[in-house]
PDB file of C-alpha atoms in Angstrom:
ATOM      1  CA  MET A1449      24.124  55.371   6.261  1.00  0.00           C
ATOM      2  CA  PRO A1450      24.858  58.284   8.626  1.00  0.00           C
ATOM      3  CA  LEU A1451      27.195  57.679  11.543  1.00  0.00           C
ATOM      4  CA  LEU A1452      24.708  59.406  13.871  1.00  0.00           C
ATOM      5  CA  GLU A1453      21.033  60.031  13.145  1.00  0.00           C
ATOM      6  CA  LEU A1454      18.054  61.426  15.056  1.00  0.00           C
ATOM      7  CA  LYS A1455      14.547  60.750  13.766  1.00  0.00           C
ATOM      8  CA  ASN A1456      11.574  62.750  15.063  1.00  0.00           C
ATOM      9  CA  VAL A1457      13.000  63.078  18.592  1.00  0.00           C
ATOM     10  CA  HIS A1458      10.784  64.633  21.278  1.00  0.00           C
ATOM     11  CA  THR A1459      12.363  65.376  24.672  1.00  0.00           C
ATOM     12  CA  TYR A1460      10.708  66.856  27.741  1.00  0.00           C
ATOM     13  CA  TYR A1461      11.783  68.451  30.999  1.00  0.00           C
ATOM     14  CA  GLY A1462       8.782  67.481  33.109  1.00  0.00           C
ATOM     15  CA  ASN A1463       5.860  69.000  31.214  1.00  0.00           C
ATOM     16  CA  ILE A1464       8.077  71.312  29.150  1.00  0.00           C
ATOM     17  CA  HIS A1465       8.323  70.120  25.543  1.00  0.00           C
ATOM     18  CA  ALA A1466      11.997  70.952  24.845  1.00  0.00           C
ATOM     19  CA  LEU A1467      12.613  69.105  21.557  1.00  0.00           C
ATOM     20  CA  LYS A1468       9.693  68.956  19.152  1.00  0.00           C
ATOM     21  CA  GLY A1469      10.474  66.358  16.519  1.00  0.00           C
ATOM     22  CA  ILE A1470      14.189  66.875  15.869  1.00  0.00           C
ATOM     23  CA  SER A1471      15.590  64.996  12.862  1.00  0.00           C
ATOM     24  CA  LEU A1472      19.226  65.374  11.882  1.00  0.00           C
ATOM     25  CA  SER A1473      22.175  63.339  10.670  1.00  0.00           C
ATOM     26  CA  VAL A1474      25.957  63.424  10.955  1.00  0.00           C
ATOM     27  CA  GLU A1475      28.074  61.641   8.367  1.00  0.00           C
ATOM     28  CA  GLU A1476      31.425  60.105   9.242  1.00  0.00           C
ATOM     29  CA  GLY A1477      34.218  62.693   9.015  1.00  0.00           C
ATOM     30  CA  GLU A1478      31.959  65.744   9.190  1.00  0.00           C
ATOM     31  CA  ILE A1479      31.733  68.706  11.492  1.00  0.00           C
ATOM     32  CA  VAL A1480      28.039  69.480  11.872  1.00  0.00           C
ATOM     33  CA  THR A1481      26.980  72.473  13.943  1.00  0.00           C
ATOM     34  CA  LEU A1482      23.747  73.327  15.740  1.00  0.00           C
ATOM     35  CA  ILE A1483      23.130  77.052  16.055  1.00  0.00           C
ATOM     36  CA  GLY A1484      20.330  78.933  17.729  1.00  0.00           C
ATOM     37  CA  SER A1485      19.575  81.309  20.563  1.00  0.00           C
ATOM     38  CA  ASN A1486      19.605  80.414  24.261  1.00  0.00           C
ATOM     39  CA  GLY A1487      16.801  77.981  25.052  1.00  0.00           C
ATOM     40  CA  ALA A1488      16.486  76.766  21.446  1.00  0.00           C
ATOM     41  CA  GLY A1489      17.251  73.158  22.436  1.00  0.00           C
ATOM     42  CA  LYS A1490      20.875  72.803  21.351  1.00  0.00           C
ATOM     43  CA  SER A1491      22.294  71.446  24.610  1.00  0.00           C
ATOM     44  CA  THR A1492      19.149  69.367  25.152  1.00  0.00           C
ATOM     45  CA  THR A1493      19.838  67.681  21.809  1.00  0.00           C
ATOM     46  CA  LEU A1494      23.344  66.673  22.926  1.00  0.00           C
ATOM     47  CA  ARG A1495      22.126  65.515  26.333  1.00  0.00           C
ATOM     48  CA  THR A1496      19.474  63.377  24.625  1.00  0.00           C
ATOM     49  CA  ILE A1497      22.043  61.802  22.294  1.00  0.00           C
ATOM     50  CA  SER A1498      24.284  61.067  25.314  1.00  0.00           C
ATOM     51  CA  GLY A1499      21.458  59.311  27.155  1.00  0.00           C
ATOM     52  CA  LEU A1500      21.328  61.859  29.966  1.00  0.00           C
ATOM     53  CA  LEU A1501      17.786  62.631  28.825  1.00  0.00           C
ATOM     54  CA  LYS A1502      15.446  60.028  27.361  1.00  0.00           C
ATOM     55  CA  PRO A1503      13.226  60.976  24.430  1.00  0.00           C
ATOM     56  CA  ARG A1504       9.522  60.296  24.895  1.00  0.00           C
ATOM     57  CA  GLN A1505       9.200  59.792  21.159  1.00  0.00           C
ATOM     58  CA  GLY A1506      11.542  59.236  18.242  1.00  0.00           C
ATOM     59  CA  GLU A1507      14.695  57.238  17.591  1.00  0.00           C
ATOM     60  CA  ILE A1508      18.459  57.818  17.772  1.00  0.00           C
ATOM     61  CA  PHE A1509      20.811  55.657  15.717  1.00  0.00           C
ATOM     62  CA  PHE A1510      24.584  55.225  15.869  1.00  0.00           C
ATOM     63  CA  LYS A1511      26.111  53.241  12.998  1.00  0.00           C
ATOM     64  CA  GLY A1512      22.609  52.070  12.140  1.00  0.00           C
ATOM     65  CA  GLU A1513      21.818  50.699  15.617  1.00  0.00           C
ATOM     66  CA  ARG A1514      19.321  52.287  18.009  1.00  0.00           C
ATOM     67  CA  ILE A1515      20.908  53.796  21.108  1.00  0.00           C
ATOM     68  CA  ASP A1516      18.066  55.852  22.635  1.00  0.00           C
ATOM     69  CA  HIS A1517      17.236  53.010  25.052  1.00  0.00           C
ATOM     70  CA  LEU A1518      20.827  52.650  26.321  1.00  0.00           C
ATOM     71  CA  PRO A1519      22.212  54.107  29.578  1.00  0.00           C
ATOM     72  CA  PRO A1520      24.859  56.844  29.213  1.00  0.00           C
ATOM     73  CA  HIS A1521      27.858  54.613  30.016  1.00  0.00           C
ATOM     74  CA  LYS A1522      26.892  52.173  27.253  1.00  0.00           C
ATOM     75  CA  ILE A1523      26.650  55.054  24.780  1.00  0.00           C
ATOM     76  CA  VAL A1524      30.147  56.151  25.863  1.00  0.00           C
ATOM     77  CA  GLU A1525      31.411  52.606  25.267  1.00  0.00           C
ATOM     78  CA  LEU A1526      30.157  52.827  21.682  1.00  0.00           C
ATOM     79  CA  GLY A1527      32.246  55.967  21.125  1.00  0.00           C
ATOM     80  CA  VAL A1528      29.686  58.782  21.454  1.00  0.00           C
ATOM     81  CA  ILE A1529      31.491  61.166  23.806  1.00  0.00           C
ATOM     82  CA  GLN A1530      30.413  64.587  25.091  1.00  0.00           C
ATOM     83  CA  ALA A1531      32.542  67.501  26.286  1.00  0.00           C
ATOM     84  CA  PRO A1532      29.802  69.260  28.266  1.00  0.00           C
ATOM     85  CA  GLU A1533      28.888  72.914  28.557  1.00  0.00           C
ATOM     86  CA  GLY A1534      30.690  74.525  31.473  1.00  0.00           C
ATOM     87  CA  ARG A1535      33.658  72.102  31.116  1.00  0.00           C
ATOM     88  CA  ARG A1536      32.726  69.986  34.189  1.00  0.00           C
ATOM     89  CA  ILE A1537      36.316  68.977  34.919  1.00  0.00           C
ATOM     90  CA  PHE A1538      37.258  67.550  38.322  1.00  0.00           C
ATOM     91  CA  PRO A1539      38.737  70.597  40.086  1.00  0.00           C
ATOM     92  CA  ARG A1540      40.552  68.697  42.875  1.00  0.00           C
ATOM     93  CA  LEU A1541      42.240  66.288  40.475  1.00  0.00           C
ATOM     94  CA  THR A1542      45.368  67.049  38.486  1.00  0.00           C
ATOM     95  CA  VAL A1543      45.435  67.513  34.725  1.00  0.00           C
ATOM     96  CA  ARG A1544      46.873  63.999  34.359  1.00  0.00           C
ATOM     97  CA  GLU A1545      44.176  62.486  36.580  1.00  0.00           C
ATOM     98  CA  ASN A1546      41.398  64.266  34.665  1.00  0.00           C
ATOM     99  CA  LEU A1547      42.757  62.871  31.402  1.00  0.00           C
ATOM    100  CA  GLU A1548      43.103  59.374  32.861  1.00  0.00           C
ATOM    101  CA  ILE A1549      39.430  59.469  33.892  1.00  0.00           C
ATOM    102  CA  GLY A1550      38.586  60.034  30.212  1.00  0.00           C
ATOM    103  CA  ALA A1551      40.097  56.605  29.507  1.00  0.00           C
ATOM    104  CA  PHE A1552      38.536  54.776  32.474  1.00  0.00           C
ATOM    105  CA  LEU A1553      36.647  52.284  30.269  1.00  0.00           C
ATOM    106  CA  ARG A1554      39.775  51.339  28.325  1.00  0.00           C
ATOM    107  CA  LYS A1555      42.316  48.592  29.033  1.00  0.00           C
ATOM    108  CA  ASP A1556      44.801  49.203  26.185  1.00  0.00           C
ATOM    109  CA  LYS A1557      47.582  50.894  28.173  1.00  0.00           C
ATOM    110  CA  ALA A1558      49.941  51.436  25.252  1.00  0.00           C
ATOM    111  CA  GLU A1559      47.204  53.072  23.170  1.00  0.00           C
ATOM    112  CA  ILE A1560      46.103  55.179  26.157  1.00  0.00           C
ATOM    113  CA  ALA A1561      49.662  56.505  26.456  1.00  0.00           C
ATOM    114  CA  ARG A1562      49.688  57.309  22.728  1.00  0.00           C
ATOM    115  CA  ASP A1563      46.366  59.135  23.028  1.00  0.00           C
ATOM    116  CA  MET A1564      47.660  61.157  25.961  1.00  0.00           C
ATOM    117  CA  ASP A1565      50.644  62.172  23.817  1.00  0.00           C
ATOM    118  CA  ARG A1566      48.180  63.195  21.118  1.00  0.00           C
ATOM    119  CA  VAL A1567      46.291  65.385  23.611  1.00  0.00           C
ATOM    120  CA  PHE A1568      49.562  67.044  24.659  1.00  0.00           C
ATOM    121  CA  HIS A1569      50.414  67.649  21.004  1.00  0.00           C
ATOM    122  CA  LEU A1570      47.040  69.360  20.497  1.00  0.00           C
ATOM    123  CA  PHE A1571      47.220  71.190  23.829  1.00  0.00           C
ATOM    124  CA  PRO A1572      50.873  71.797  24.833  1.00  0.00           C
ATOM    125  CA  ARG A1573      49.692  73.950  27.723  1.00  0.00           C
ATOM    126  CA  LEU A1574      48.177  70.877  29.392  1.00  0.00           C
ATOM    127  CA  TYR A1575      51.561  69.171  29.394  1.00  0.00           C
ATOM    128  CA  GLU A1576      53.033  72.216  31.104  1.00  0.00           C
ATOM    129  CA  ARG A1577      50.285  71.958  33.771  1.00  0.00           C
ATOM    130  CA  LEU A1578      50.382  68.164  34.061  1.00  0.00           C
ATOM    131  CA  ASN A1579      50.472  67.954  37.871  1.00  0.00           C
ATOM    132  CA  GLN A1580      48.411  71.072  38.519  1.00  0.00           C
ATOM    133  CA  ARG A1581      44.891  70.745  39.924  1.00  0.00           C
ATOM    134  CA  GLY A1582      42.177  71.314  37.362  1.00  0.00           C
ATOM    135  CA  GLY A1583      40.443  73.945  39.468  1.00  0.00           C
ATOM    136  CA  THR A1584      43.504  76.200  39.367  1.00  0.00           C
ATOM    137  CA  LEU A1585      43.622  76.340  35.549  1.00  0.00           C
ATOM    138  CA  SER A1586      42.403  79.345  33.563  1.00  0.00           C
ATOM    139  CA  GLY A1587      39.070  79.141  31.748  1.00  0.00           C
ATOM    140  CA  GLY A1588      40.799  78.436  28.444  1.00  0.00           C
ATOM    141  CA  GLU A1589      42.985  75.735  29.958  1.00  0.00           C
ATOM    142  CA  GLN A1590      39.948  74.094  31.564  1.00  0.00           C
ATOM    143  CA  GLN A1591      38.225  74.014  28.171  1.00  0.00           C
ATOM    144  CA  MET A1592      41.316  72.391  26.675  1.00  0.00           C
ATOM    145  CA  LEU A1593      41.243  69.844  29.495  1.00  0.00           C
ATOM    146  CA  ALA A1594      37.548  69.085  28.942  1.00  0.00           C
ATOM    147  CA  ILE A1595      38.141  68.430  25.245  1.00  0.00           C
ATOM    148  CA  GLY A1596      41.316  66.464  25.984  1.00  0.00           C
ATOM    149  CA  ARG A1597      39.471  64.289  28.524  1.00  0.00           C
ATOM    150  CA  ALA A1598      36.799  63.537  25.892  1.00  0.00           C
ATOM    151  CA  LEU A1599      39.479  62.588  23.353  1.00  0.00           C
ATOM    152  CA  MET A1600      40.943  60.087  25.823  1.00  0.00           C
ATOM    153  CA  SER A1601      37.742  58.076  25.361  1.00  0.00           C
ATOM    154  CA  ARG A1602      38.579  57.625  21.658  1.00  0.00           C
ATOM    155  CA  PRO A1603      35.339  59.170  20.356  1.00  0.00           C
ATOM    156  CA  ARG A1604      33.795  58.078  17.089  1.00  0.00           C
ATOM    157  CA  VAL A1605      31.545  61.120  17.469  1.00  0.00           C
ATOM    158  CA  LEU A1606      32.649  64.021  19.661  1.00  0.00           C
ATOM    159  CA  LEU A1607      29.774  66.124  21.011  1.00  0.00           C
ATOM    160  CA  LEU A1608      31.061  69.616  21.843  1.00  0.00           C
ATOM    161  CA  ASP A1609      28.758  71.866  23.881  1.00  0.00           C
ATOM    162  CA  GLU A1610      29.653  75.578  23.776  1.00  0.00           C
ATOM    163  CA  PRO A1611      33.468  75.183  23.672  1.00  0.00           C
ATOM    164  CA  SER A1612      34.049  78.951  23.334  1.00  0.00           C
ATOM    165  CA  MET A1613      31.819  80.030  26.229  1.00  0.00           C
ATOM    166  CA  GLY A1614      33.483  82.625  28.444  1.00  0.00           C
ATOM    167  CA  LEU A1615      36.773  82.662  26.556  1.00  0.00           C
ATOM    168  CA  ALA A1616      38.736  85.666  25.299  1.00  0.00           C
ATOM    169  CA  PRO A1617      38.615  86.135  21.496  1.00  0.00           C
ATOM    170  CA  VAL A1618      42.224  85.020  20.977  1.00  0.00           C
ATOM    171  CA  LEU A1619      41.496  81.765  22.845  1.00  0.00           C
ATOM    172  CA  VAL A1620      38.275  81.256  20.881  1.00  0.00           C
ATOM    173  CA  GLU A1621      40.266  81.254  17.646  1.00  0.00           C
ATOM    174  CA  GLN A1622      42.764  78.816  19.147  1.00  0.00           C
ATOM    175  CA  ILE A1623      40.058  76.418  20.349  1.00  0.00           C
ATOM    176  CA  PHE A1624      38.313  76.423  16.949  1.00  0.00           C
ATOM    177  CA  SER A1625      41.600  75.823  15.159  1.00  0.00           C
ATOM    178  CA  ILE A1626      42.187  72.798  17.394  1.00  0.00           C
ATOM    179  CA  ILE A1627      38.635  71.520  16.746  1.00  0.00           C
ATOM    180  CA  SER A1628      39.422  71.635  13.017  1.00  0.00           C
ATOM    181  CA  ASP A1629      42.665  69.717  13.663  1.00  0.00           C
ATOM    182  CA  ILE A1630      40.791  67.053  15.661  1.00  0.00           C
ATOM    183  CA  ASN A1631      38.369  66.632  12.773  1.00  0.00           C
ATOM    184  CA  ALA A1632      41.201  66.486  10.231  1.00  0.00           C
ATOM    185  CA  GLN A1633      42.698  63.623  12.269  1.00  0.00           C
ATOM    186  CA  GLY A1634      39.513  61.610  11.688  1.00  0.00           C
ATOM    187  CA  THR A1635      37.088  62.454  14.513  1.00  0.00           C
ATOM    188  CA  THR A1636      33.488  63.247  13.563  1.00  0.00           C
ATOM    189  CA  ILE A1637      32.115  66.248  15.479  1.00  0.00           C
ATOM    190  CA  LEU A1638      28.669  67.540  16.388  1.00  0.00           C
ATOM    191  CA  LEU A1639      29.197  71.093  17.621  1.00  0.00           C
ATOM    192  CA  VAL A1640      26.814  73.251  19.649  1.00  0.00           C
ATOM    193  CA  GLU A1641      28.042  76.822  19.674  1.00  0.00           C
ATOM    194  CA  GLN A1642      26.675  80.267  20.491  1.00  0.00           C
ATOM    195  CA  ASN A1643      29.326  81.878  18.269  1.00  0.00           C
ATOM    196  CA  ALA A1644      27.604  81.018  15.005  1.00  0.00           C
ATOM    197  CA  LEU A1645      30.144  82.859  12.867  1.00  0.00           C
ATOM    198  CA  MET A1646      33.038  80.731  14.134  1.00  0.00           C
ATOM    199  CA  ALA A1647      30.994  77.530  14.086  1.00  0.00           C
ATOM    200  CA  LEU A1648      29.929  77.970  10.461  1.00  0.00           C
ATOM    201  CA  ALA A1649      33.516  78.843   9.504  1.00  0.00           C
ATOM    202  CA  ILE A1650      34.755  75.340  10.409  1.00  0.00           C
ATOM    203  CA  ALA A1651      31.621  73.197   9.909  1.00  0.00           C
ATOM    204  CA  HIS A1652      30.620  71.272   6.798  1.00  0.00           C
ATOM    205  CA  ARG A1653      26.881  71.512   7.473  1.00  0.00           C
ATOM    206  CA  GLY A1654      24.591  73.133   9.999  1.00  0.00           C
ATOM    207  CA  TYR A1655      21.120  73.087  11.510  1.00  0.00           C
ATOM    208  CA  VAL A1656      19.316  76.119  12.950  1.00  0.00           C
ATOM    209  CA  LEU A1657      17.133  75.454  15.997  1.00  0.00           C
ATOM    210  CA  GLN A1658      14.307  77.652  17.255  1.00  0.00           C
ATOM    211  CA  THR A1659      12.241  76.698  20.324  1.00  0.00           C
ATOM    212  CA  GLY A1660      12.965  73.007  19.956  1.00  0.00           C
ATOM    213  CA  GLU A1661      12.485  72.716  16.196  1.00  0.00           C
ATOM    214  CA  ILE A1662      14.857  72.704  13.231  1.00  0.00           C
ATOM    215  CA  VAL A1663      13.912  75.606  11.000  1.00  0.00           C
ATOM    216  CA  LEU A1664      16.857  75.521   8.577  1.00  0.00           C
ATOM    217  CA  ALA A1665      19.346  72.886   7.431  1.00  0.00           C
ATOM    218  CA  ASP A1666      22.029  73.454   4.799  1.00  0.00           C
ATOM    219  CA  THR A1667      25.729  73.489   4.081  1.00  0.00           C
ATOM    220  CA  ALA A1668      27.692  75.813   6.338  1.00  0.00           C
ATOM    221  CA  SER A1669      28.580  78.078   3.413  1.00  0.00           C
ATOM    222  CA  ALA A1670      24.921  78.397   2.398  1.00  0.00           C
ATOM    223  CA  LEU A1671      23.873  79.182   5.972  1.00  0.00           C
ATOM    224  CA  ARG A1672      26.537  81.911   6.154  1.00  0.00           C
ATOM    225  CA  GLU A1673      24.940  83.527   3.097  1.00  0.00           C
ATOM    226  CA  ASN A1674      21.345  83.096   4.290  1.00  0.00           C
ATOM    227  CA  LYS A1675      19.815  86.502   5.068  1.00  0.00           C
ATOM    228  CA  LEU A1676      17.777  85.230   8.021  1.00  0.00           C
ATOM    229  CA  VAL A1677      20.840  83.581   9.564  1.00  0.00           C
ATOM    230  CA  GLN A1678      22.949  86.665   8.961  1.00  0.00           C
ATOM    231  CA  HIS A1679      20.421  88.902  10.650  1.00  0.00           C
ATOM    232  CA  ALA A1680      19.561  86.623  13.596  1.00  0.00           C
ATOM    233  CA  TYR A1681      22.889  84.988  14.413  1.00  0.00           C
ATOM    234  CA  LEU A1682      25.778  86.608  12.544  1.00  0.00           C
ATOM    235  CA  GLY A1683      25.160  90.265  13.401  1.00  0.00           C
ATOM    236  CA  VAL A1684      24.791  91.281   9.751  1.00  0.00           C
ATOM    237  CA  GLY A1685      22.111  93.728   8.666  1.00  0.00           C
TER     238      GLY A1685
END
C-alpha cells in the first residue's frame, strides 16, 4: 500500500480545469518528483494534497485512509507537510520563532528540542542566524528556513514546492544535497521542481505533467534517458 496515493483527481480554479485525472503514488522512503513546464499543474497537485484546494472528483489517500475531505490543519496533523513555493516564511519573526511555529501542533517539548537540533545540523547557517528576523535572511537562507520549519512538524511526507527557485547554482546543489540527507534520515518526499536535471538526479521515480495530465511515469534513471524528457526538460538535443 502506498504511503500517499492520488486516484483520478480533478481540480479546478473556478471554471479552469487545472488537474485532469491525476493518479500517482508515493511509497514510504521514496523521493518522487513531478516535473513539467510552468502551468502544468505541479503546484496545484501539492496544494490539492494539502487540502488548500478541494478536488471536484477523485480520491486522495494517506496510509490507506481518504484525506481529500479533510481541512488543511487535519492533514498537517497526519504528517503531510508542505514547504510552499516562494518560501512563505514569517518575515517579522526570528529564525527561532519561525521554526517554533512549525511545531505549533506538538506538545512533546523534549522531542521538539531534538528536532530543532536536527534542523541546525542540516542547516548550520540557521543556527548562526537564530535571533535574526526571517525577512532579513538571504534567499537561500529563507529556503533553508522554510524547509526547516516544515521538518519541525515531523512530516511523514514532505511536499517540497520549487525549493531551488531563485537560488544561485552553488546553493541549488547545497539544497538538493540536504534534501537527499533528509530522505536518507527516513522522510518520504514528493518534490516539485523546475530544475528537472537536479530533481531526477536525487529522485527514485518521477512523473511528467503537461497541462494537468500525467504523460509519463517511470524511474528517475529511465526518465533521464528518455528522449522526449531530454529535449523538453533537460536541455539535451
